[in-house]
Amino acid sequence: MASIFTKIVKGEIPSYKIAEDELFYAFLDINPLAKGHTLVIPKKEVDYIFDLDDNLLKGLSLFTKKVAKAIEKSVPCKRIGVAVLGLEVPHAHIHLVPLNSEQDINFENPKLKFTQEEFCDIADRIRKELA
Ligand code: AMP
């Protein structure tokens, strides 16, 4: 069965899209640790990030870098933290989390709640920095 992220890529379930190209897709995490928390995925459904072939992993890193720079300009933060867990969704993804302190990337923190309008506004602001 297709992963939830494959369904997002295909538009079968909605997402707050940040960026997309032929191979990669970035969207806001629906249970964010911080405002601007974004997931970056390869469109190809591979569970474990270190099973991606070298070129795809390289491409994912470069695509992630572009998205991270845009988040950094859109959300007040000291820098963008990077994490790979993959314990919940078996489709490789990189978490980008705006950081003001180390505690901001503690996945045991309660997740933030935003309205649909707030999610849209955050996504818009990040997208503008990519344009
Ligand atoms: P993990 O696999 O442990 O890296 O966690 C998966 C992440 O995907 C969690 O932070 C979830 O909040 C996030 N997530 C799950 N479903 C969705 C969705 N439909 N849209 C956006 N983010 C999601």
XYZ file of N, CA, C and O and ligand atoms in Angstrom:
547
model
N 0.845 -1.210 0.000
C 0.000 0.000 0.000
C 0.879 1.258 0.000
O 1.915 1.277 0.646
N 0.421 2.252 -0.742
C 1.210 3.495 -0.841
C 1.328 4.161 0.528
O 0.369 4.159 1.312
N 2.474 4.755 0.804
C 2.653 5.483 2.063
C 1.816 6.757 2.039
O 1.442 7.257 0.974
N 1.577 7.291 3.224
C 0.815 8.545 3.322
C 1.539 9.662 2.559
O 0.897 10.539 1.973
N 2.866 9.594 2.508
C 3.610 10.643 1.801
C 3.480 10.479 0.283
O 3.446 11.466 -0.451
N 3.407 9.240 -0.186
C 3.155 9.033 -1.619
C 1.782 9.593 -1.973
O 1.604 10.226 -3.029
N 0.822 9.399 -1.082
C -0.529 9.944 -1.334
C -0.485 11.475 -1.376
O -1.201 12.101 -2.161
N 0.368 12.064 -0.554
C 0.527 13.529 -0.580
C 1.124 13.952 -1.928
O 0.633 14.868 -2.579
N 2.167 13.266 -2.349
C 2.816 13.606 -3.623
C 1.817 13.513 -4.773
O 1.789 14.367 -5.665
N 0.969 12.492 -4.721
C -0.011 12.304 -5.809
C -1.210 13.234 -5.673
O -2.107 13.211 -6.522
N -1.277 13.995 -4.583
C -2.404 14.909 -4.387
C -3.660 14.200 -3.897
O -4.753 14.771 -3.911
N -3.495 12.964 -3.447
C -4.672 12.219 -2.962
C -5.066 12.653 -1.558
O -6.202 12.495 -1.153
N -4.071 13.143 -0.799
C -4.409 13.802 0.459
C -3.684 15.151 0.488
O -2.629 15.299 -0.132
N -4.283 16.128 1.175
C -3.745 17.487 1.080
C -2.457 17.673 1.877
O -2.172 16.903 2.813
N -1.714 18.685 1.480
C -0.533 19.068 2.267
C -0.317 20.561 2.081
O -0.838 21.153 1.141
N 0.435 21.128 2.996
C 0.843 22.530 2.854
C 2.185 22.511 2.125
O 3.248 22.423 2.740
N 2.071 22.557 0.804
C 3.268 22.366 -0.027
C 4.210 23.565 0.051
O 3.777 24.714 0.006
N 5.484 23.267 0.149
C 6.519 24.301 0.162
C 7.247 24.332 -1.177
O 7.509 25.388 -1.730
N 7.595 23.156 -1.684
C 8.368 23.111 -2.928
C 8.260 21.717 -3.532
O 8.004 20.741 -2.821
N 8.490 21.681 -4.841
C 8.418 20.405 -5.550
C 9.279 20.496 -6.799
O 9.340 21.549 -7.438
N 9.957 19.420 -7.128
C 10.518 19.303 -8.470
C 10.241 17.890 -8.952
O 9.383 17.197 -8.381
N 10.945 17.462 -9.964
C 10.647 16.157 -10.553
C 10.829 15.015 -9.543
O 10.095 14.032 -9.553
N 11.806 15.197 -8.646
C 12.192 14.075 -7.778
C 11.848 14.252 -6.303
O 11.810 13.272 -5.560
N 11.642 15.511 -5.887
C 11.515 15.779 -4.452
C 10.294 16.638 -4.140
O 9.788 17.364 -5.011
N 9.885 16.601 -2.876
C 8.675 17.328 -2.455
C 8.906 17.762 -1.008
O 9.448 16.996 -0.200
N 8.511 18.999 -0.691
C 8.637 19.511 0.684
C 7.294 20.073 1.109
O 6.604 20.740 0.332
N 6.926 19.814 2.365
C 5.627 20.258 2.884
C 5.723 20.416 4.390
O 6.609 19.837 5.035
N 4.798 21.208 4.939
C 4.829 21.431 6.389
C 4.434 20.169 7.138
O 3.488 19.472 6.741
N 5.157 19.909 8.219
C 4.749 18.828 9.128
C 3.464 19.259 9.815
O 3.353 20.382 10.312
N 2.503 18.377 9.815
C 1.180 18.689 10.346
C 1.166 18.726 11.881
O 0.254 19.293 12.494
N 2.176 18.134 12.498
C 2.316 18.169 13.973
C 3.654 18.818 14.315
O 4.593 18.141 14.753
N 3.748 20.125 14.096
C 5.075 20.755 14.133
C 5.662 20.926 15.539
O 4.947 21.214 16.496
N 6.980 20.795 15.577
C 7.717 21.110 16.804
C 7.944 22.612 16.900
O 8.183 23.142 17.981
N 7.937 23.281 15.764
C 8.183 24.722 15.695
C 7.487 25.249 14.452
O 7.217 24.487 13.509
N 7.213 26.549 14.474
C 6.628 27.181 13.290
C 7.594 27.034 12.114
O 8.771 27.397 12.239
N 7.120 26.476 11.011
C 7.992 26.283 9.852
C 8.584 24.887 9.746
O 9.308 24.590 8.799
N 8.265 24.025 10.715
C 8.760 22.632 10.675
C 8.301 21.986 9.358
O 7.114 21.882 9.080
N 9.271 21.566 8.581
C 9.020 21.090 7.215
C 9.612 19.702 7.023
O 10.631 19.362 7.628
N 8.949 18.919 6.191
C 9.464 17.601 5.812
C 9.871 17.639 4.345
O 9.149 18.208 3.519
N 10.997 17.033 4.043
C 11.458 16.954 2.659
C 11.608 15.476 2.306
O 12.242 14.716 3.049
N 11.008 15.106 1.186
C 10.995 13.675 0.821
C 11.413 13.475 -0.644
O 11.205 14.353 -1.471
N 11.942 12.286 -0.934
C 12.046 11.907 -2.343
C 10.663 11.423 -2.767
O 9.948 10.805 -1.975
N 10.277 11.703 -4.007
C 8.970 11.208 -4.460
C 8.964 9.679 -4.527
O 7.943 9.047 -4.308
N 10.116 9.127 -4.835
C 10.215 7.669 -4.876
C 10.036 7.122 -3.460
O 10.686 7.599 -2.521
N 9.168 6.140 -3.346
C 8.884 5.620 -1.999
C 9.924 4.591 -1.575
O 9.926 3.455 -2.021
N 10.828 5.049 -0.719
C 11.845 4.176 -0.130
C 11.742 4.428 1.369
O 11.694 5.574 1.803
N 11.671 3.381 2.148
C 11.449 3.537 3.591
C 12.626 4.238 4.271
O 12.485 5.300 4.886
N 13.817 3.642 4.109
C 14.968 4.061 4.926
C 15.884 4.973 4.119
O 16.328 4.605 3.023
N 16.140 6.145 4.665
C 16.884 7.165 3.907
C 18.242 6.641 3.408
O 18.678 6.982 2.314
N 18.858 5.789 4.193
C 20.185 5.315 3.784
C 20.116 4.132 2.817
O 21.139 3.571 2.453
N 18.895 3.798 2.391
C 18.730 2.871 1.271
C 18.533 3.612 -0.051
O 18.420 2.976 -1.104
N 18.469 4.945 -0.013
C 18.358 5.706 -1.263
C 19.658 5.548 -2.048
O 20.742 5.475 -1.452
N 19.537 5.523 -3.378
C 20.796 5.430 -4.116
C 21.548 6.754 -4.001
O 20.965 7.784 -3.652
N 22.841 6.694 -4.252
C 23.713 7.834 -3.948
C 23.237 9.131 -4.610
O 23.233 10.193 -3.983
N 22.846 9.034 -5.869
C 22.440 10.254 -6.571
C 21.173 10.847 -5.989
O 21.037 12.066 -5.891
N 20.255 9.984 -5.595
C 19.004 10.484 -5.028
C 19.266 11.121 -3.653
O 18.712 12.174 -3.325
N 20.136 10.507 -2.883
C 20.470 11.063 -1.560
C 21.184 12.412 -1.711
O 20.897 13.368 -0.982
N 22.052 12.492 -2.701
C 22.753 13.746 -2.970
C 21.743 14.820 -3.386
O 21.761 15.943 -2.890
N 20.866 14.464 -4.283
C 19.838 15.404 -4.745
C 18.924 15.839 -3.615
O 18.566 17.022 -3.502
N 18.574 14.890 -2.766
C 17.705 15.209 -1.624
C 18.393 16.225 -0.708
O 17.770 17.172 -0.233
N 19.692 16.041 -0.495
C 20.446 16.967 0.375
C 20.441 18.375 -0.215
O 20.251 19.362 0.508
N 20.652 18.468 -1.525
C 20.716 19.795 -2.151
C 19.342 20.458 -2.170
O 19.219 21.669 -1.927
N 18.312 19.685 -2.429
C 16.944 20.215 -2.415
C 16.604 20.684 -0.985
O 16.040 21.762 -0.777
N 16.998 19.887 -0.006
C 16.747 20.213 1.404
C 17.454 21.511 1.792
O 16.904 22.343 2.529
N 18.656 21.688 1.273
C 19.415 22.910 1.580
C 18.654 24.146 1.103
O 18.525 25.131 1.831
N 18.109 24.089 -0.117
C 17.351 25.229 -0.662
C 16.148 25.540 0.209
O 15.863 26.689 0.541
N 15.450 24.486 0.606
C 14.246 24.679 1.420
C 14.640 25.245 2.791
O 14.003 26.180 3.299
N 15.704 24.725 3.366
C 16.149 25.195 4.689
C 16.488 26.685 4.658
O 16.125 27.445 5.569
N 17.164 27.119 3.604
C 17.533 28.539 3.491
C 16.278 29.416 3.426
O 16.254 30.524 3.958
N 15.251 28.918 2.736
C 14.006 29.690 2.634
C 13.280 29.730 3.979
O 12.747 30.780 4.373
N 13.278 28.626 4.698
C 12.619 28.613 6.020
C 13.324 29.614 6.940
O 12.686 30.398 7.646
N 14.649 29.563 6.898
C 15.469 30.431 7.746
C 15.124 31.910 7.555
O 15.154 32.694 8.498
N 14.786 32.279 6.317
C 14.447 33.680 6.036
C 13.019 34.009 6.431
O 12.658 35.179 6.514
N 12.197 33.008 6.630
C 10.767 33.252 6.859
C 10.356 33.198 8.319
O 9.312 33.722 8.685
N 11.140 32.499 9.120
C 10.763 32.252 10.518
C 11.909 32.751 11.405
O 13.063 32.422 11.118
N 11.591 33.538 12.442
C 12.691 33.980 13.309
C 13.333 32.779 14.015
O 12.652 32.056 14.738
N 14.601 32.559 13.752
C 15.290 31.420 14.379
C 16.794 31.626 14.241
O 17.239 32.437 13.436
N 17.532 30.871 15.044
C 18.990 30.981 14.962
C 19.535 30.180 13.797
O 20.515 30.552 13.166
N 18.931 29.040 13.536
C 19.311 28.198 12.413
C 18.273 27.103 12.239
O 17.350 26.986 13.034
N 18.476 26.315 11.180
C 17.534 25.223 10.933
C 18.177 23.907 11.376
O 19.257 23.544 10.899
N 17.490 23.220 12.267
C 17.952 21.904 12.703
C 17.462 20.832 11.738
O 16.428 20.987 11.082
N 18.231 19.764 11.650
C 17.920 18.670 10.727
C 17.819 17.378 11.521
O 18.670 17.099 12.366
N 16.777 16.601 11.244
C 16.648 15.307 11.918
C 16.059 14.285 10.962
O 15.261 14.623 10.095
N 16.499 13.057 11.132
C 15.914 11.945 10.396
C 15.506 10.898 11.421
O 16.343 10.431 12.195
N 14.212 10.587 11.444
C 13.733 9.558 12.380
C 13.126 8.412 11.567
O 13.688 7.337 11.489
N 11.964 8.682 10.995
C 11.342 7.662 10.140
C 10.729 6.518 10.922
O 10.493 5.442 10.375
N 10.462 6.744 12.192
C 9.890 5.661 13.006
C 8.382 5.557 12.819
O 7.776 4.547 13.137
N 7.792 6.615 12.284
C 6.330 6.649 12.143
C 5.894 6.388 10.699
O 4.979 5.610 10.459
N 6.525 7.060 9.777
C 6.113 6.955 8.361
C 7.239 6.289 7.558
O 8.357 6.812 7.501
N 6.950 5.120 6.956
C 8.003 4.373 6.247
C 8.254 4.900 4.834
O 8.116 4.178 3.842
N 8.563 6.174 4.756
C 8.895 6.823 3.471
C 9.944 7.864 3.839
O 9.646 8.794 4.611
N 11.148 7.693 3.328
C 12.283 8.527 3.739
C 11.910 10.003 3.782
O 11.264 10.511 2.862
N 12.312 10.679 4.853
C 12.040 12.113 4.961
C 13.025 12.765 5.917
O 13.507 12.143 6.856
N 13.267 14.035 5.648
C 14.155 14.846 6.490
C 13.302 15.907 7.171
O 12.538 16.613 6.518
N 13.424 15.989 8.491
C 12.748 17.050 9.234
C 13.641 18.289 9.248
O 14.834 18.197 9.586
N 13.063 19.446 8.918
C 13.754 20.730 9.061
C 13.005 21.522 10.134
O 11.821 21.817 9.966
N 13.703 21.827 11.209
C 13.040 22.457 12.355
C 13.767 23.757 12.730
O 14.950 23.718 13.101
N 13.068 24.900 12.617
C 13.692 26.158 13.046
C 14.053 26.094 14.528
O 13.232 25.679 15.351
N 15.274 26.490 14.838
C 15.771 26.356 16.215
C 16.124 27.698 16.824
O 16.779 28.521 16.177
N 15.698 27.866 18.049
C 16.251 28.937 18.878
C 17.020 28.346 20.042
O 17.860 28.997 20.634
N 16.707 27.103 20.363
C 17.474 26.408 21.400
C 17.441 24.915 21.083
O 16.620 24.456 20.270
N 18.325 24.185 21.717
C 18.425 22.743 21.489
C 17.092 22.056 21.793
O 16.700 21.093 21.135
N 16.408 22.593 22.767
C 15.144 21.997 23.204
C 14.078 22.006 22.090
O 13.167 21.180 22.096
N 14.227 22.924 21.134
C 13.220 23.050 20.070
C 13.145 21.825 19.159
O 12.180 21.658 18.425
N 14.159 20.988 19.203
C 14.145 19.805 18.320
C 14.019 18.511 19.130
O 14.374 17.434 18.675
N 13.455 18.655 20.319
C 13.163 17.475 21.142
C 11.812 16.906 20.699
O 10.773 17.524 20.912
N 11.844 15.735 20.078
C 10.616 15.162 19.514
C 9.633 14.704 20.589
O 8.520 14.307 20.271
N 10.051 14.796 21.848
C 9.101 14.476 22.921
C 8.316 15.712 23.361
O 7.384 15.623 24.156
N 8.676 16.873 22.830
C 7.920 18.086 23.157
C 6.487 17.956 22.663
O 6.237 17.306 21.637
N 5.538 18.625 23.360
C 4.189 18.672 22.802
C 4.214 19.386 21.463
O 4.974 20.339 21.279
N 3.408 18.893 20.501
C 3.411 19.490 19.177
C 2.568 20.766 19.166
O 1.613 20.892 19.941
N 2.939 21.696 18.306
C 2.201 22.966 18.239
C 0.921 22.780 17.430
O 0.833 21.912 16.568
N -0.047 23.630 17.728
C -1.315 23.601 16.975
C -1.443 24.899 16.196
O -1.262 25.981 16.755
N -1.737 24.782 14.913
C -2.002 25.960 14.090
C -3.320 25.765 13.359
O -3.689 24.636 13.030
N -3.990 26.864 13.075
C -5.192 26.784 12.248
C -4.756 26.572 10.798
O -3.581 26.797 10.445
N -5.741 26.211 9.978
C -5.464 26.038 8.551
C -4.900 27.333 7.961
O -3.967 27.306 7.156
N -5.478 28.470 8.393
C -5.020 29.774 7.880
C -3.565 30.007 8.283
O -2.766 30.519 7.497
N -3.253 29.662 9.517
C -1.869 29.858 9.983
C -0.896 28.971 9.197
O 0.183 29.417 8.796
N -1.271 27.707 8.979
C -0.409 26.823 8.173
C -0.216 27.413 6.779
O 0.899 27.419 6.247
N -1.337 27.896 6.182
C -1.245 28.459 4.826
C -0.316 29.664 4.813
O 0.494 29.835 3.885
N -0.433 30.504 5.834
C 0.389 31.713 5.913
C 1.883 31.349 6.029
O 2.730 31.930 5.346
N 2.191 30.371 6.864
C 3.594 29.950 7.033
C 4.121 29.406 5.697
O 5.207 29.777 5.235
N 3.325 28.549 5.079
C 3.766 27.949 3.795
C 3.964 29.038 2.743
O 4.962 29.020 2.005
N 3.042 29.996 2.684
C 3.164 31.100 1.713
C 4.471 31.850 1.913
O 5.174 32.176 0.951
N 4.751 32.145 3.188
C 5.946 32.959 3.461
C 7.229 32.201 3.085
O 8.175 32.786 2.565
N 7.244 30.914 3.332
C 8.436 30.138 2.955
C 8.532 30.050 1.427
O 9.616 30.250 0.842
N 7.411 29.812 0.781
C 7.408 29.710 -0.696
C 7.922 30.981 -1.350
O 8.639 30.938 -2.330
N 7.529 32.141 -0.760
C 7.969 33.420 -1.339
C 9.495 33.535 -1.322
O 10.100 34.112 -2.218
N 10.115 32.983 -0.294
C 11.582 33.048 -0.194
C 12.266 32.122 -1.193
O 13.452 32.237 -1.442
N 11.502 31.183 -1.728
C 12.071 30.262 -2.717
C 11.945 30.801 -4.140
O 12.609 30.331 -5.053
N 11.055 31.769 -4.257
C 10.724 32.250 -5.619
C 11.883 33.016 -6.241
O 12.694 33.593 -5.558
P 8.830 10.092 11.733
O 8.467 8.989 10.756
O 9.055 9.558 13.117
O 9.977 10.927 11.242
O 7.566 11.059 11.863
C 6.735 11.326 10.765
C 6.352 12.778 10.759
O 5.405 12.947 9.713
C 5.688 13.292 12.044
O 6.380 14.461 12.492
C 4.257 13.606 11.616
O 3.718 14.728 12.275
C 4.414 13.845 10.134
N 3.199 13.575 9.364
C 2.465 12.447 9.380
N 1.419 12.551 8.536
C 1.500 13.769 7.979
C 0.710 14.484 7.022
N -0.375 13.962 6.478
N 1.086 15.748 6.698
C 2.200 16.306 7.228
N 2.980 15.679 8.130
C 2.638 14.431 8.506
